Coordinates of C-alpha atoms in Angstrom, one line a residue:
M1 CA -21.6 -29.1 5.7
F2 CA -21.1 -26.3 3.2
Q3 CA -20.5 -23.8 6.0
E4 CA -17.9 -26.2 7.6
L5 CA -16.1 -26.4 4.3
V6 CA -16.1 -22.6 3.9
H7 CA -14.7 -22.2 7.5
A8 CA -12.1 -24.9 7.0
K9 CA -10.9 -23.2 3.8
A10 CA -10.7 -19.8 5.5
F11 CA -8.8 -21.2 8.5
Q12 CA -6.4 -23.1 6.3
S13 CA -5.7 -20.0 4.2
Y14 CA -5.1 -18.0 7.4
L15 CA -2.8 -20.8 8.8
E16 CA -0.7 -20.8 5.6
K17 CA 0.0 -17.1 6.0
I18 CA 1.5 -17.5 9.5
D19 CA 5.2 -17.4 9.2
F20 CA 7.4 -19.8 11.2
P21 CA 11.1 -19.0 10.9
S22 CA 13.4 -21.6 9.2
V23 CA 15.9 -21.5 12.0
P24 CA 16.5 -22.9 14.6
Q25 CA 15.5 -25.8 12.4
Y26 CA 14.8 -28.2 15.3
L27 CA 12.5 -25.7 17.0
Y28 CA 10.3 -24.8 14.0
D29 CA 10.4 -27.9 11.8
P30 CA 8.5 -30.0 14.4
I31 CA 5.8 -27.3 14.7
R32 CA 5.3 -27.3 10.9
Y33 CA 5.2 -31.1 11.0
I34 CA 2.6 -31.4 13.8
L35 CA 0.4 -28.8 12.1
S36 CA 0.7 -30.6 8.8
L37 CA -0.8 -33.7 10.3
S38 CA -4.2 -32.2 9.8
G39 CA -6.9 -33.8 11.8
K40 CA -10.6 -32.8 11.7
R41 CA -9.7 -29.3 13.0
I42 CA -12.9 -29.2 14.9
R43 CA -11.7 -26.7 17.5
P44 CA -10.7 -23.9 15.2
L45 CA -13.9 -24.5 13.2
L46 CA -15.9 -24.1 16.4
V47 CA -14.3 -20.7 17.0
L48 CA -15.5 -19.5 13.6
M49 CA -18.9 -21.1 14.0
G50 CA -19.3 -19.5 17.4
A51 CA -18.6 -16.1 15.9
E52 CA -20.9 -16.7 12.9
L53 CA -23.8 -17.6 15.2
F54 CA -24.0 -14.0 16.5
D55 CA -22.4 -12.0 13.7
D56 CA -21.5 -13.1 10.2
S57 CA -19.1 -10.3 9.8
A58 CA -17.0 -11.4 12.8
I59 CA -15.6 -14.5 11.2
K60 CA -12.5 -12.8 9.8
Q61 CA -11.8 -11.2 13.2
A62 CA -12.1 -14.6 14.9
L63 CA -9.4 -16.2 12.7
P64 CA -6.5 -15.4 15.1
A65 CA -8.5 -16.9 18.0
S66 CA -9.1 -20.0 15.9
A67 CA -5.3 -20.3 15.3
A68 CA -4.7 -19.8 19.0
I69 CA -7.0 -22.8 19.8
E70 CA -5.3 -25.0 17.2
F71 CA -1.8 -24.1 18.4
F72 CA -2.7 -24.8 22.0
H73 CA -4.4 -28.1 21.0
N74 CA -1.3 -29.3 19.1
F75 CA 1.0 -28.1 21.9
S76 CA -0.9 -30.3 24.3
L77 CA -0.8 -33.3 21.8
I78 CA 3.0 -33.0 21.5
H79 CA 3.4 -33.1 25.3
D80 CA 0.7 -35.8 25.9
D81 CA 2.5 -38.1 23.3
I82 CA 5.7 -37.8 25.3
M83 CA 3.9 -38.7 28.6
D84 CA 2.1 -41.6 26.9
V85 CA 5.2 -42.7 25.0
A86 CA 3.0 -42.8 22.0
P87 CA 4.7 -43.8 18.7
L88 CA 2.0 -42.5 16.3
R89 CA -0.2 -39.5 15.9
R90 CA -2.8 -39.5 13.1
G91 CA -1.0 -42.4 11.6
E92 CA 2.4 -40.7 11.5
P93 CA 5.4 -40.7 13.9
T94 CA 4.9 -38.5 16.9
V95 CA 7.2 -35.5 17.3
H96 CA 9.3 -37.0 20.0
Q97 CA 9.6 -40.2 18.0
K98 CA 10.6 -38.4 14.8
W99 CA 13.1 -36.1 16.7
N100 CA 13.5 -36.7 20.5
D101 CA 11.9 -35.8 23.8
N102 CA 13.9 -32.6 24.3
V103 CA 13.1 -31.2 20.8
A104 CA 9.4 -32.1 21.3
I105 CA 9.2 -30.4 24.7
L106 CA 10.8 -27.2 23.4
S107 CA 8.8 -27.1 20.2
G108 CA 5.6 -27.6 22.2
D109 CA 6.5 -24.7 24.4
A110 CA 7.1 -22.5 21.4
L111 CA 3.8 -23.5 19.9
L112 CA 2.1 -22.4 23.1
I113 CA 3.8 -19.0 22.9
K114 CA 2.6 -18.7 19.3
A115 CA -0.9 -19.3 20.6
Y116 CA -0.6 -16.2 22.7
Q117 CA 0.9 -14.2 19.8
E118 CA -2.3 -15.1 17.9
L119 CA -4.5 -14.0 20.7
A120 CA -2.8 -10.6 20.7
K121 CA -4.0 -10.1 17.1
C122 CA -7.7 -10.2 18.2
P123 CA -9.7 -7.0 18.5
I124 CA -8.1 -5.1 21.4
D125 CA -11.3 -4.6 23.3
K126 CA -12.0 -8.4 23.3
I127 CA -8.5 -9.5 24.4
P128 CA -9.0 -9.3 28.2
A129 CA -12.1 -11.6 28.1
L130 CA -10.4 -13.9 25.6
L131 CA -7.3 -14.2 27.8
H132 CA -9.3 -14.8 30.9
L133 CA -11.1 -17.7 29.2
F134 CA -8.1 -19.1 27.4
N135 CA -5.9 -19.1 30.6
A136 CA -8.6 -20.8 32.7
T137 CA -9.2 -23.4 30.1
S138 CA -5.5 -24.1 29.5
L139 CA -5.1 -24.8 33.2
E140 CA -8.1 -27.0 33.3
V141 CA -6.7 -29.1 30.4
C142 CA -3.5 -29.6 32.4
E143 CA -5.6 -30.6 35.5
G144 CA -7.5 -33.1 33.3
Q145 CA -4.3 -34.6 32.0
Q146 CA -3.0 -35.0 35.6
Y147 CA -6.2 -36.7 36.7
D148 CA -5.9 -39.1 33.7
M149 CA -2.3 -40.0 34.8
D150 CA -3.5 -40.4 38.4
F151 CA -6.2 -42.8 37.3
E152 CA -3.5 -45.1 35.9
E153 CA -2.3 -45.7 39.5
R154 CA -5.8 -46.1 41.0
A155 CA -7.5 -49.4 41.4
Q156 CA -11.0 -47.8 41.5
V157 CA -12.3 -44.7 39.6
S158 CA -15.9 -43.5 40.1
E159 CA -18.1 -42.5 37.2
T160 CA -18.3 -39.0 38.6
A161 CA -14.5 -38.7 38.7
Y162 CA -14.2 -40.1 35.2
I163 CA -16.7 -37.7 33.7
E164 CA -14.9 -34.8 35.5
M165 CA -11.6 -35.9 34.1
I166 CA -12.8 -36.0 30.5
R167 CA -14.6 -32.7 31.0
L168 CA -11.3 -31.1 31.9
K169 CA -9.0 -32.9 29.6
T170 CA -11.1 -32.8 26.4
S171 CA -14.4 -31.0 26.7
V172 CA -13.6 -27.6 28.1
L173 CA -11.5 -26.8 25.1
L174 CA -14.5 -27.3 22.8
G175 CA -16.6 -25.0 25.0
C176 CA -13.7 -22.5 25.1
A177 CA -13.5 -22.5 21.3
L178 CA -17.2 -21.7 20.9
Q179 CA -17.2 -19.1 23.6
M180 CA -14.1 -17.4 22.1
G181 CA -15.9 -17.0 18.8
A182 CA -19.0 -15.6 20.7
I183 CA -16.7 -13.1 22.5
V184 CA -15.2 -11.8 19.3
A185 CA -18.8 -11.4 17.9
G186 CA -19.9 -9.4 20.9
A187 CA -22.5 -11.9 22.2
D188 CA -24.0 -11.2 25.7
E189 CA -22.7 -13.2 28.7
R190 CA -25.8 -15.5 29.0
S191 CA -25.5 -16.5 25.3
Q192 CA -21.7 -17.1 25.8
A193 CA -22.4 -19.3 28.8
L194 CA -25.0 -21.3 27.0
L195 CA -22.7 -21.8 24.0
Y196 CA -19.9 -22.8 26.3
D197 CA -22.1 -25.4 28.0
F198 CA -23.2 -26.7 24.7
G199 CA -19.6 -27.3 23.7
V200 CA -18.6 -28.9 27.1
N201 CA -21.5 -31.3 27.1
L202 CA -21.0 -32.2 23.5
G203 CA -17.3 -32.8 24.2
I204 CA -18.2 -35.2 27.1
A205 CA -20.7 -37.1 24.8
F206 CA -18.0 -37.2 22.1
Q207 CA -15.5 -38.8 24.4
L208 CA -18.0 -41.3 25.7
Q209 CA -18.8 -42.2 22.1
D210 CA -15.1 -42.7 21.5
D211 CA -14.9 -45.1 24.5
I212 CA -17.8 -47.1 23.1
L213 CA -16.4 -47.2 19.5
D214 CA -13.1 -48.5 20.8
V215 CA -14.9 -51.7 21.8
Y216 CA -17.9 -51.9 19.6
G217 CA -16.9 -49.9 16.5
D218 CA -16.3 -51.3 13.0
P219 CA -12.6 -51.9 12.7
Q220 CA -12.6 -50.8 9.0
S221 CA -14.3 -47.5 9.8
F222 CA -12.9 -46.7 13.3
G223 CA -9.3 -46.4 12.0
K224 CA -7.9 -47.8 15.3
Q225 CA -7.4 -51.2 16.8
I226 CA -10.7 -52.4 18.2
G227 CA -10.3 -53.2 21.9
G228 CA -7.1 -51.1 22.3
D229 CA -8.5 -49.6 25.5
I230 CA -9.1 -53.1 26.9
L231 CA -5.6 -54.3 26.1
S232 CA -4.0 -51.2 27.8
N233 CA -6.4 -51.5 30.9
K234 CA -7.6 -48.0 30.2
K235 CA -10.3 -46.8 32.6
T236 CA -13.0 -45.8 30.1
I237 CA -16.7 -45.3 30.9
L238 CA -17.2 -49.0 30.0
F239 CA -14.6 -50.2 32.5
V240 CA -15.8 -47.8 35.2
K241 CA -19.4 -49.0 34.9
L242 CA -18.2 -52.6 35.0
Q243 CA -16.2 -52.0 38.2
E244 CA -19.3 -50.4 39.7
L245 CA -21.6 -53.3 39.0
I246 CA -19.4 -56.5 38.9
S247 CA -20.2 -59.2 41.4
S248 CA -17.6 -60.7 43.7
T249 CA -17.8 -63.9 41.7
D250 CA -16.8 -62.2 38.5
Q251 CA -14.3 -59.8 40.2
E252 CA -11.7 -62.6 40.2
E253 CA -11.9 -63.0 36.4
L254 CA -11.7 -59.2 35.9
E255 CA -8.5 -59.1 38.1
Y256 CA -7.1 -62.0 36.1
L257 CA -7.7 -60.2 32.8
L258 CA -6.2 -57.0 34.1
R259 CA -2.9 -58.9 34.8
Q260 CA -2.7 -60.3 31.3
N261 CA -1.5 -59.0 27.9
I262 CA -2.3 -60.2 24.4
D263 CA 0.5 -62.7 24.5
S264 CA -0.4 -64.3 27.9
E265 CA -4.1 -64.2 27.2
P266 CA -4.9 -64.0 23.4
E267 CA -8.7 -63.8 24.2
K268 CA -8.4 -60.9 26.6
V269 CA -10.6 -58.5 24.5
E270 CA -13.2 -61.2 23.9
K271 CA -13.4 -62.2 27.6
M272 CA -13.6 -58.6 28.7
M273 CA -16.4 -58.0 26.2
G274 CA -18.1 -61.1 27.7
L275 CA -18.1 -59.4 31.1
Y276 CA -19.4 -56.2 29.5
A277 CA -22.3 -58.1 27.9
K278 CA -23.2 -59.9 31.1
Y279 CA -23.8 -56.5 32.8
D280 CA -25.2 -54.8 29.7
I281 CA -22.4 -52.2 30.0
Q282 CA -22.8 -51.0 26.4
T283 CA -26.4 -49.9 27.0
L284 CA -25.4 -48.1 30.2
A285 CA -22.6 -46.3 28.3
I286 CA -24.9 -45.3 25.5
Y287 CA -27.4 -43.9 28.0
Q288 CA -24.7 -41.7 29.5
K289 CA -23.6 -40.5 26.0
E290 CA -27.1 -39.7 25.0
K291 CA -27.8 -37.9 28.3
F292 CA -24.9 -35.4 27.7
T293 CA -25.9 -35.1 24.0
T294 CA -29.4 -34.1 25.1
I295 CA -28.1 -31.5 27.6
A296 CA -25.8 -30.1 24.8
Y297 CA -28.8 -29.7 22.4
E298 CA -30.9 -28.1 25.1
K299 CA -28.2 -25.5 25.8
L300 CA -28.0 -24.7 22.1
T301 CA -31.7 -24.5 21.7
E302 CA -31.9 -21.9 24.6
I303 CA -29.6 -19.4 22.7
Q304 CA -31.8 -16.5 21.5
V305 CA -30.8 -16.4 17.8
G306 CA -32.8 -17.7 14.8
T307 CA -33.1 -21.5 14.5
E308 CA -31.5 -21.3 11.0
K309 CA -28.4 -19.7 12.5
K310 CA -28.0 -22.7 14.8
Q311 CA -28.4 -25.3 12.1
A312 CA -24.7 -25.6 11.3
L313 CA -23.9 -26.4 14.9
F314 CA -26.8 -28.9 15.2
S315 CA -25.6 -30.6 12.1
L316 CA -22.0 -30.8 13.3
A317 CA -23.1 -32.2 16.6
D318 CA -25.3 -34.8 14.8
A319 CA -22.3 -35.8 12.7
L320 CA -20.0 -36.2 15.7
M321 CA -22.6 -38.2 17.7
H322 CA -23.5 -40.6 14.9
R323 CA -20.0 -41.2 13.5
V324 CA -18.6 -44.6 13.2
Q325 CA -14.9 -43.5 13.4

């Protein structure tokens, strides 16, 4: 935890030194605003931890790459919120809600360009590899978002398709962050690949955990409405597994619940949870989460550096996988 705090402080200090012009006001104010809604900042921290794993002295050189990841992540959030018509982000009005859709689109675009400006500040001999990884990952994130939107129109989504969607939409950016740090630190290609795989599998497990907490988390700790995914008919790992196993007898009740909202069926969440309990869906979802967590830990274990050097990443993974919010 101490290393995380040190990295967070270093990243925040670097971020505060990045100058965003005061005009045009409606281009740069939304950027300052979204960056001020500080979340856990896991992705930029992973860049720095990926660098530190191989070379303590590379952390400072990795700061521009960490900013690039954070800028890209927030660019994607701005645009995702427009597509989802989301009113809130981290408890505050979304950029498009506070301003409007056009302002949000353009500010998001500008933030993506700022990400590339940060990449250009990285050590010159590392820029080609960083750009190759960053570009491939950025495109995959877009693919994942499109699959997520496609799933809204599909009656049936397989477990394999769902896992692939969350891998692209969420997990590859965690792998990218870690590998970018490793690239800056001069790690060999095998070590880079193992660290990337650690991040991707951890990211999948993290999203599966999020799906589980949405239904079974403590409302006081989770910080979101419990059952929100059920109310919006979101195709999570729980829903996908239920669709896979449900009997023809219960299918009718499921279809009824999917047609209802909280007003027409006040017990929608409870009744869906009843179906989940009948087919032991929570246990199956936890099994999948633990499977990907185990793969992630195995990948990290394989990296040929001292165990003590990996402890910070193991601790972070444990914290993410045993969180209640």
